[in-house]
Amino acid sequence: MMKDKMKIAALVPMRHHSQRVPGKNYRPLAGRPLYQHILDTLLACPEIDDIVVDTDSPEILEGLDRQYPGVIALERPESLRADDIPMNEILLHDTAQVQADLYLQTHSTNPLLRAETISNAIQALVSSYPAFDSLFSATRLQTRLWDELTRPINHNPAILLQTQDLPPVYEENSCIYIFTRENLLRRRNRLGDRPLMFKMEADESWDIDEEIDFLIADAILSQRLK
């Protein structure tokens, strides 16, 4: 298979309800429903062939039908709507509905993610496939980390280095995953045997999980859009 001919589908799961930030996926952020920001970002990526939204939200389904007719809408089955359903089971369902060589998964809760960054991630994996068989995005941390037993993880407390001189560690930030259905079926995991870590900037990796995250993302995006 020619690398430049690989079909790529973007998967964006969106729940109707949210425990910590009620209605966050369709709540207005920077003047528009939250979910619209990631869809517009994905639409600006020329490498992506299909965009697929898996949701149980009547409001989002109606919005997709009205404003995003080119986006594939999958209504999530009742059997996959419980809070304790693993994301990998939802992805297995979605990848069975839409054929692609590679699947990119992101979230509506990553509204600060830029199209250029997504394109760069796709190109990074495609250019190194199959030496690397999957990709995940990560954010560099240079700060003093401790475990719950008060043991230093990445520094020697007896040597007070400036934080910028500490050896970096990397946090999996859940912004971008790229994988094949074959690996998802075999491992029940988005990461294959040889994942590529894609490093990205912290200002794009903000994930909306709490109310304070929503307020900060709204302020940052509103300023960016000006």
Short mmCIF file of C-alpha atoms in Angstrom, two decimals:
data_model
loop_
_atom_site.label_atom_id
_atom_site.label_comp_id
_atom_site.label_asym_id
_atom_site.label_seq_id
_atom_site.Cartn_x
_atom_site.Cartn_y
_atom_site.Cartn_z
CA MET A 1 0.00 0.00 0.00
CA MET A 2 1.35 3.42 -0.97
CA LYS A 3 1.73 5.61 2.08
CA ASP A 4 0.28 8.63 0.30
CA LYS A 5 -2.85 6.64 -0.59
CA MET A 6 -3.80 5.61 2.93
CA LYS A 7 -7.39 6.47 3.76
CA ILE A 8 -7.73 8.29 7.09
CA ALA A 9 -10.93 8.65 9.10
CA ALA A 10 -11.21 10.93 12.13
CA LEU A 11 -13.35 9.64 15.00
CA VAL A 12 -14.87 12.04 17.54
CA PRO A 13 -16.96 10.45 20.31
CA MET A 14 -19.38 12.87 21.99
CA ARG A 15 -21.64 12.06 24.92
CA HIS A 16 -24.88 13.93 25.55
CA HIS A 17 -24.40 14.20 29.29
CA SER A 18 -21.33 15.05 31.31
CA GLN A 19 -20.92 14.43 35.03
CA ARG A 20 -18.59 17.31 35.92
CA VAL A 21 -19.48 19.95 33.29
CA PRO A 22 -23.16 19.52 32.40
CA GLY A 23 -23.91 19.62 28.68
CA LYS A 24 -20.33 20.60 27.86
CA ASN A 25 -20.20 19.13 24.35
CA TYR A 26 -22.89 21.49 23.06
CA ARG A 27 -22.41 24.32 25.55
CA PRO A 28 -21.32 27.62 23.90
CA LEU A 29 -17.57 28.25 24.00
CA ALA A 30 -16.15 31.38 22.37
CA GLY A 31 -19.61 32.00 20.91
CA ARG A 32 -20.28 28.54 19.41
CA PRO A 33 -21.16 25.05 20.66
CA LEU A 34 -18.04 23.31 21.91
CA TYR A 35 -18.23 20.40 19.46
CA GLN A 36 -18.14 22.69 16.43
CA HIS A 37 -14.59 23.84 17.14
CA ILE A 38 -12.98 20.40 16.72
CA LEU A 39 -15.09 19.64 13.64
CA ASP A 40 -13.94 22.83 11.93
CA THR A 41 -10.35 21.99 12.85
CA LEU A 42 -10.63 18.49 11.37
CA LEU A 43 -12.31 19.83 8.22
CA ALA A 44 -9.24 22.02 7.70
CA CYS A 45 -6.92 18.97 7.59
CA PRO A 46 -6.45 17.86 3.95
CA GLU A 47 -5.12 14.45 5.02
CA ILE A 48 -8.46 13.42 6.56
CA ASP A 49 -10.93 11.69 4.24
CA ASP A 50 -13.88 11.12 6.60
CA ILE A 51 -14.98 12.70 9.87
CA VAL A 52 -17.15 10.48 12.06
CA VAL A 53 -19.08 11.64 15.13
CA ASP A 54 -20.36 8.94 17.49
CA THR A 55 -22.95 10.40 19.84
CA ASP A 56 -26.09 9.70 21.84
CA SER A 57 -27.02 13.39 21.85
CA PRO A 58 -30.17 14.45 19.95
CA GLU A 59 -28.93 18.04 20.07
CA ILE A 60 -25.60 17.20 18.47
CA LEU A 61 -27.20 14.91 15.88
CA GLU A 62 -29.59 17.70 14.89
CA GLY A 63 -26.72 20.19 14.68
CA LEU A 64 -24.69 17.85 12.48
CA ASP A 65 -27.62 17.33 10.12
CA ARG A 66 -28.17 21.08 9.85
CA GLN A 67 -24.62 22.44 9.72
CA TYR A 68 -22.24 19.55 8.95
CA PRO A 69 -23.88 17.42 6.25
CA GLY A 70 -20.50 16.05 5.17
CA VAL A 71 -19.76 14.61 8.61
CA ILE A 72 -20.77 10.98 9.18
CA ALA A 73 -23.07 10.80 12.20
CA LEU A 74 -23.30 7.50 14.09
CA GLU A 75 -25.97 7.27 16.77
CA ARG A 76 -24.39 5.39 19.64
CA PRO A 77 -26.22 2.13 20.42
CA GLU A 78 -27.92 1.82 23.80
CA SER A 79 -25.50 -0.99 24.72
CA LEU A 80 -22.55 1.42 24.53
CA ARG A 81 -24.03 4.38 26.44
CA ALA A 82 -23.27 3.45 30.05
CA ASP A 83 -20.64 5.47 31.90
CA ASP A 84 -18.43 2.44 32.47
CA ILE A 85 -18.17 1.35 28.82
CA PRO A 86 -14.47 1.48 27.79
CA MET A 87 -13.66 3.88 24.96
CA ASN A 88 -12.00 1.04 23.04
CA GLU A 89 -15.35 -0.76 22.76
CA ILE A 90 -16.91 2.37 21.25
CA LEU A 91 -14.01 2.68 18.81
CA LEU A 92 -14.39 -0.96 17.79
CA HIS A 93 -18.03 -0.24 16.95
CA ASP A 94 -17.17 2.90 15.00
CA THR A 95 -14.31 1.37 13.00
CA ALA A 96 -16.65 -1.44 11.95
CA GLN A 97 -19.02 1.14 10.41
CA VAL A 98 -16.48 3.24 8.47
CA GLN A 99 -13.58 1.65 6.59
CA ALA A 100 -10.15 3.32 6.66
CA ASP A 101 -6.48 2.37 6.70
CA LEU A 102 -5.76 4.61 9.68
CA TYR A 103 -8.11 6.08 12.27
CA LEU A 104 -7.43 9.33 14.11
CA GLN A 105 -9.29 9.85 17.34
CA THR A 106 -9.61 13.15 19.15
CA HIS A 107 -12.21 14.77 21.40
CA SER A 108 -14.61 17.69 21.27
CA THR A 109 -13.04 18.68 24.59
CA ASN A 110 -9.79 19.66 22.82
CA PRO A 111 -10.99 22.95 21.25
CA LEU A 112 -7.52 24.56 21.25
CA LEU A 113 -6.04 21.90 18.98
CA ARG A 114 -4.84 23.34 15.67
CA ALA A 115 -5.33 21.80 12.22
CA GLU A 116 -1.63 22.16 11.47
CA THR A 117 -0.76 20.08 14.53
CA ILE A 118 -3.15 17.30 13.51
CA SER A 119 -1.74 17.32 9.97
CA ASN A 120 1.80 17.14 11.34
CA ALA A 121 0.85 14.14 13.50
CA ILE A 122 -0.68 12.32 10.54
CA GLN A 123 2.35 13.01 8.37
CA ALA A 124 4.69 11.86 11.15
CA LEU A 125 3.03 8.44 11.37
CA VAL A 126 2.38 7.93 7.65
CA SER A 127 6.00 8.74 6.81
CA SER A 128 7.28 6.19 9.34
CA TYR A 129 4.63 3.48 8.93
CA PRO A 130 4.92 0.50 9.49
CA ALA A 131 8.14 0.96 11.51
CA PHE A 132 5.77 2.74 13.91
CA ASP A 133 2.28 1.25 13.90
CA SER A 134 0.36 3.85 15.93
CA LEU A 135 0.71 7.33 17.42
CA PHE A 136 -0.25 9.19 20.56
CA SER A 137 0.23 12.86 21.43
CA ALA A 138 2.13 13.97 24.50
CA THR A 139 3.02 17.15 26.32
CA ARG A 140 6.45 17.79 27.80
CA LEU A 141 6.68 18.35 31.54
CA GLN A 142 9.68 19.87 33.26
CA THR A 143 8.66 20.07 36.87
CA ARG A 144 9.51 18.24 40.07
CA LEU A 145 7.34 15.13 40.28
CA TRP A 146 6.75 12.89 43.31
CA ASP A 147 4.82 9.69 43.82
CA GLU A 148 2.23 9.18 46.55
CA LEU A 149 4.88 7.81 48.91
CA THR A 150 6.83 11.08 48.65
CA ARG A 151 9.51 9.55 46.48
CA PRO A 152 11.01 11.76 43.75
CA ILE A 153 10.24 10.54 40.25
CA ASN A 154 12.40 12.66 37.98
CA HIS A 155 14.80 14.60 40.18
CA ASN A 156 17.24 14.38 43.07
CA PRO A 157 16.02 16.56 45.95
CA ALA A 158 19.61 16.97 47.12
CA ILE A 159 20.50 18.69 43.83
CA LEU A 160 18.34 21.75 43.29
CA LEU A 161 18.27 22.12 39.53
CA GLN A 162 16.21 24.80 37.84
CA THR A 163 13.07 23.20 36.46
CA GLN A 164 14.10 24.03 32.89
CA ASP A 165 17.22 21.92 33.45
CA LEU A 166 15.36 18.84 34.66
CA PRO A 167 15.18 15.88 32.26
CA PRO A 168 11.78 16.15 30.58
CA VAL A 169 9.01 13.63 31.09
CA TYR A 170 5.98 13.37 28.84
CA GLU A 171 2.27 13.23 29.64
CA GLU A 172 -0.09 11.38 27.31
CA ASN A 173 -2.58 14.20 26.71
CA SER A 174 -5.43 12.36 24.88
CA CYS A 175 -5.54 14.96 22.09
CA ILE A 176 -4.52 12.71 19.18
CA TYR A 177 -4.41 8.96 18.67
CA ILE A 178 -3.78 7.31 15.31
CA PHE A 179 -4.19 3.55 14.96
CA THR A 180 -5.36 0.69 12.77
CA ARG A 181 -8.46 -1.39 13.31
CA GLU A 182 -6.29 -4.51 13.20
CA ASN A 183 -4.31 -3.41 16.25
CA LEU A 184 -7.48 -2.27 18.01
CA LEU A 185 -9.03 -5.70 17.50
CA ARG A 186 -5.89 -7.58 18.50
CA ARG A 187 -4.85 -5.54 21.52
CA ARG A 188 -8.13 -3.87 22.57
CA ASN A 189 -5.99 -0.74 22.67
CA ARG A 190 -5.36 2.27 20.45
CA LEU A 191 -1.62 1.81 20.85
CA GLY A 192 0.07 -0.89 18.82
CA ASP A 193 3.33 -2.69 19.49
CA ARG A 194 5.46 0.23 18.26
CA PRO A 195 3.73 3.53 19.08
CA LEU A 196 5.20 6.87 18.02
CA MET A 197 5.09 9.61 20.65
CA PHE A 198 4.10 12.89 18.99
CA LYS A 199 5.17 15.87 21.06
CA MET A 200 2.96 18.95 20.99
CA GLU A 201 2.74 22.28 22.77
CA ALA A 202 0.88 22.63 26.05
CA ASP A 203 -1.20 25.60 24.85
CA GLU A 204 -3.05 23.29 22.41
CA SER A 205 -3.50 20.34 24.73
CA TRP A 206 -5.98 21.82 27.22
CA ASP A 207 -8.69 19.24 27.89
CA ILE A 208 -12.05 20.32 29.26
CA ASP A 209 -12.72 18.04 32.21
CA GLU A 210 -13.76 20.48 34.94
CA GLU A 211 -15.64 23.80 35.00
CA ILE A 212 -12.38 25.73 35.41
CA ASP A 213 -11.05 24.08 32.22
CA PHE A 214 -14.09 25.32 30.30
CA LEU A 215 -13.61 28.87 31.52
CA ILE A 216 -9.88 28.90 30.71
CA ALA A 217 -10.38 27.38 27.24
CA ASP A 218 -13.13 29.91 26.53
CA ALA A 219 -10.83 32.80 27.47
CA ILE A 220 -7.89 31.47 25.44
CA LEU A 221 -9.93 30.68 22.34
CA SER A 222 -11.85 33.94 22.47
CA GLN A 223 -8.54 35.80 22.54
CA ARG A 224 -7.09 33.67 19.75
CA LEU A 225 -10.11 34.28 17.52
CA LYS A 226 -9.69 38.03 17.89
#
